[in-house]
Amino acid sequence: MRAPSLSTKDLTINFGGHVAVDHVSCDFYSGELTVIVGPNGAGKTTYFNLISGQLKASSGTVIKDGEDITATAPSTRAKKGVGRAFQLTNLFPQLTVLENIRLAVQAQTGDGWRAFTPTNKLTALADKAELYLEATGLEGVAKQRAAALSHGNQRKLEVALLMAMEPDIYMFDEPTAGMSMDDAPEVLELISKLKADTRKTILLVEHKMNVVRSLADRIVVLHNGALVADGSPEQTMNSEVVREVYLGNAGVMA
Amino acid sequence: MEKTNGNLLVKGTVFLVWAILLFAPFLFQDVRSTEVAARILVFIVLVSSYDLLIGYTGIVSFAHTMFFGLGAYGTAIALKTMGPSWSAVILGALIGLGISLVIALAVGLLSLRVKAIFFAMITLAVASVALVMASQLSGLTGGEDGITYRPPSIFKPAAKLLTDENGKVLRIFGVKMNGKIAAYYFVFFSSLILFCVMLRLVVSPIGSVLKAIRENEARAEAIGYRVVAYRTLVFCAAAAFASLIGSVYAVWLKYTGPDTVLSFAIMIDILLMVVIGGMGTMWGAVIGVVMMTLAQYYLRDLMGVVADATHNLPIVPELFDPDRWLLWLGLCFILLVYFFPTGIAGRLMAKGEPA
């Protein structure tokens, strides 16, 4: 039996009386792309926030490669290889695209504390940033401010930031939300390439069923904060409980 | 295209300012001009170190003059008690610097986790305490009267840096090579070095981390930066710069008191200068300092000239009465903020405008 790269045990958070994530226990393995689905308000993004540390769990644990990281700050988790992209665009708006990516690169290389070496002399940093600019097709807008980008390019930059962190765990939260028909396949292509190249653990929250079908190795279904199904795409999609809670509206799935 | 021009214009202006400051004692050979030039030099460091906080990292602090004052008082007290010597200057500066760093570290670690507005209030409280202490501990600080002392001998007006064959002070372009010149260049090079260190800081990786924290604190944390640690570091660094230039100012003025280094009026000047110049640009600090200082020193004179020239017109001379200079300064400030909301340098250097 392989050891999971990431697991949550009875992970729970309640806001007042409302239990947003309810005792979710789940193991994730490297080389596996897990899609997390569920109706709106099922707790998918909250579950992500608990794993990457934006929210503190009320109870339960998050374990990365055998180490309990439940109590650590988001920056610590990021350094330990838990990388996260956000559903709502969450960039550094007044900085250029290149600066945005370089920030993610230098966080990972540990250059962030350098105070007396001009950034443009650190060529290793620039080369790596260049790599991710090209990978996400943003090299043409490298000098523009993030705030001035089109929505599609902002979403790509969001993905570029996550990739530039070079984490062990990639967490994408609806990476193609609001993207045009042209841009969305590019981003999905990136993710499937990432999966093939790196053999890292990938978690993906996604609504679009064509995406789920083409990428998922495994599907986890959340409903009202609880994990209600977990298995291969065929298994999950055909299970009785999932049909009840999620697939009641068959039109969505078609 | 416009961007590069604006960039060049701002940097060109700043280089010109430094060039003028370098030759100021020769270009303007009167006492008042030298005072103004030295004040500009000191405030360039004070304001650009404040820009590290407010412009780069988005930290609002009202304690910047406290650190300035700690450096000045450290040096002043050391010069007073130990007598005029370099060891007094250095020891005093180091003590001021040490106390500044300890206070900055304590305030930073204790309160940089809270929201910006609460942090601003905490710094206001700490700075008020410092102001009260400076006036109450009169045995040490001279209270409201401040302290007068003598500088190291090389800076005494009678000191001869260079002498001609008769043993008299040598004049170069009519300027006596005496202690006043030495003191001016001590201020000049201290300011230039500190300013260059800060410029270096902001173009290094740490500079972009600071900007990232200003732009989006949560995301900076999410990609792996310990935000509290960076904030504390920059708060300590800014305190150190302010403290060091405070020591330099104390040596220059030969007098240290609440009004010259500690009052909230100075804090307000710093805020105005950083806003006028443009936050988060470093270059803007220089422009803001020069404009504001020149206005403070020469607007009255200028208005006097205008009032005299128009003395036979109705109303106009009344409006330009030199006593009304604060009114005009206020109007200028309102217009500047209206037309340059991001400051002069901020506006000119704006980058990546949407096409």
Coordinates of C-alpha atoms in Angstrom, one line a residue, chain A residues 54 73-76 78-79 84-86 90-96 99 103-104 106-107 111-119 122 143 145 148 158 161 165, chain B residues 3 197 200-227 229-230 233 351-355:
Chain A
Q54 CA -6.5 30.0 4.8
A73 CA 0.4 29.1 8.7
P74 CA -0.4 29.2 5.0
S75 CA 3.1 30.3 4.2
T76 CA 4.6 27.3 6.1
A78 CA 3.3 26.6 0.9
K79 CA 7.0 26.0 1.7
R84 CA -3.0 26.5 -4.1
A85 CA -4.7 28.5 -6.8
F86 CA -7.9 30.4 -6.1
N90 CA -6.3 36.6 -6.4
L91 CA -3.2 38.3 -7.8
F92 CA -0.9 41.2 -7.1
P93 CA -2.9 43.7 -9.3
Q94 CA -0.4 46.6 -9.5
L95 CA 2.6 44.4 -10.3
T96 CA 3.5 43.2 -13.7
E99 CA 6.8 40.2 -11.2
L103 CA 7.4 36.3 -6.6
A104 CA 6.1 32.7 -6.7
Q106 CA 11.5 33.3 -5.4
A107 CA 9.2 32.2 -2.6
D111 CA 15.4 34.3 -2.5
G112 CA 12.7 36.4 -0.8
W113 CA 15.0 37.6 1.9
R114 CA 17.7 38.9 -0.4
A115 CA 18.0 42.6 0.2
F116 CA 21.1 43.7 -1.6
T117 CA 21.2 41.8 -4.9
P118 CA 19.1 43.5 -7.6
T119 CA 16.5 41.2 -8.9
L122 CA 19.4 36.9 -10.5
K143 CA 5.3 43.7 -18.8
R145 CA 0.1 45.0 -14.8
A148 CA -4.8 45.3 -16.9
E158 CA -3.4 32.4 -11.4
L161 CA 1.5 31.3 -10.0
M165 CA 5.5 27.4 -6.8
Chain B
K3 CA 6.1 55.4 -19.6
V197 CA 21.1 51.4 0.3
R200 CA 19.1 48.8 -3.7
L201 CA 16.7 47.3 -1.2
V202 CA 13.6 48.0 -3.2
V203 CA 15.0 46.6 -6.5
S204 CA 16.1 43.4 -4.7
P205 CA 13.8 40.4 -4.3
I206 CA 12.8 41.6 -0.9
G207 CA 11.4 44.8 -2.5
S208 CA 9.0 42.9 -4.6
V209 CA 7.9 40.8 -1.6
L210 CA 7.1 44.0 0.2
K211 CA 5.0 45.2 -2.7
A212 CA 3.3 41.9 -2.9
I213 CA 2.3 42.2 0.8
R214 CA 0.9 45.7 0.0
E215 CA -1.0 44.4 -3.0
N216 CA -2.4 41.2 -1.6
E217 CA -1.4 40.1 1.8
A218 CA -3.3 36.8 1.8
R219 CA -1.9 35.7 -1.5
A220 CA 1.6 36.6 -0.4
E221 CA 1.1 34.3 2.5
A222 CA -0.4 31.6 0.3
I223 CA 2.7 31.5 -2.0
G224 CA 5.0 31.1 0.9
Y225 CA 5.9 34.4 2.4
R226 CA 5.7 34.9 6.2
V227 CA 4.0 38.2 6.1
A229 CA 8.2 38.5 9.5
Y230 CA 8.6 40.7 6.4
L233 CA 11.7 43.4 9.2
K351 CA 3.5 51.5 -15.7
G352 CA 1.7 49.0 -17.8
E353 CA -1.3 51.2 -18.6
P354 CA -4.0 49.3 -20.4
A355 CA -3.6 49.8 -24.1

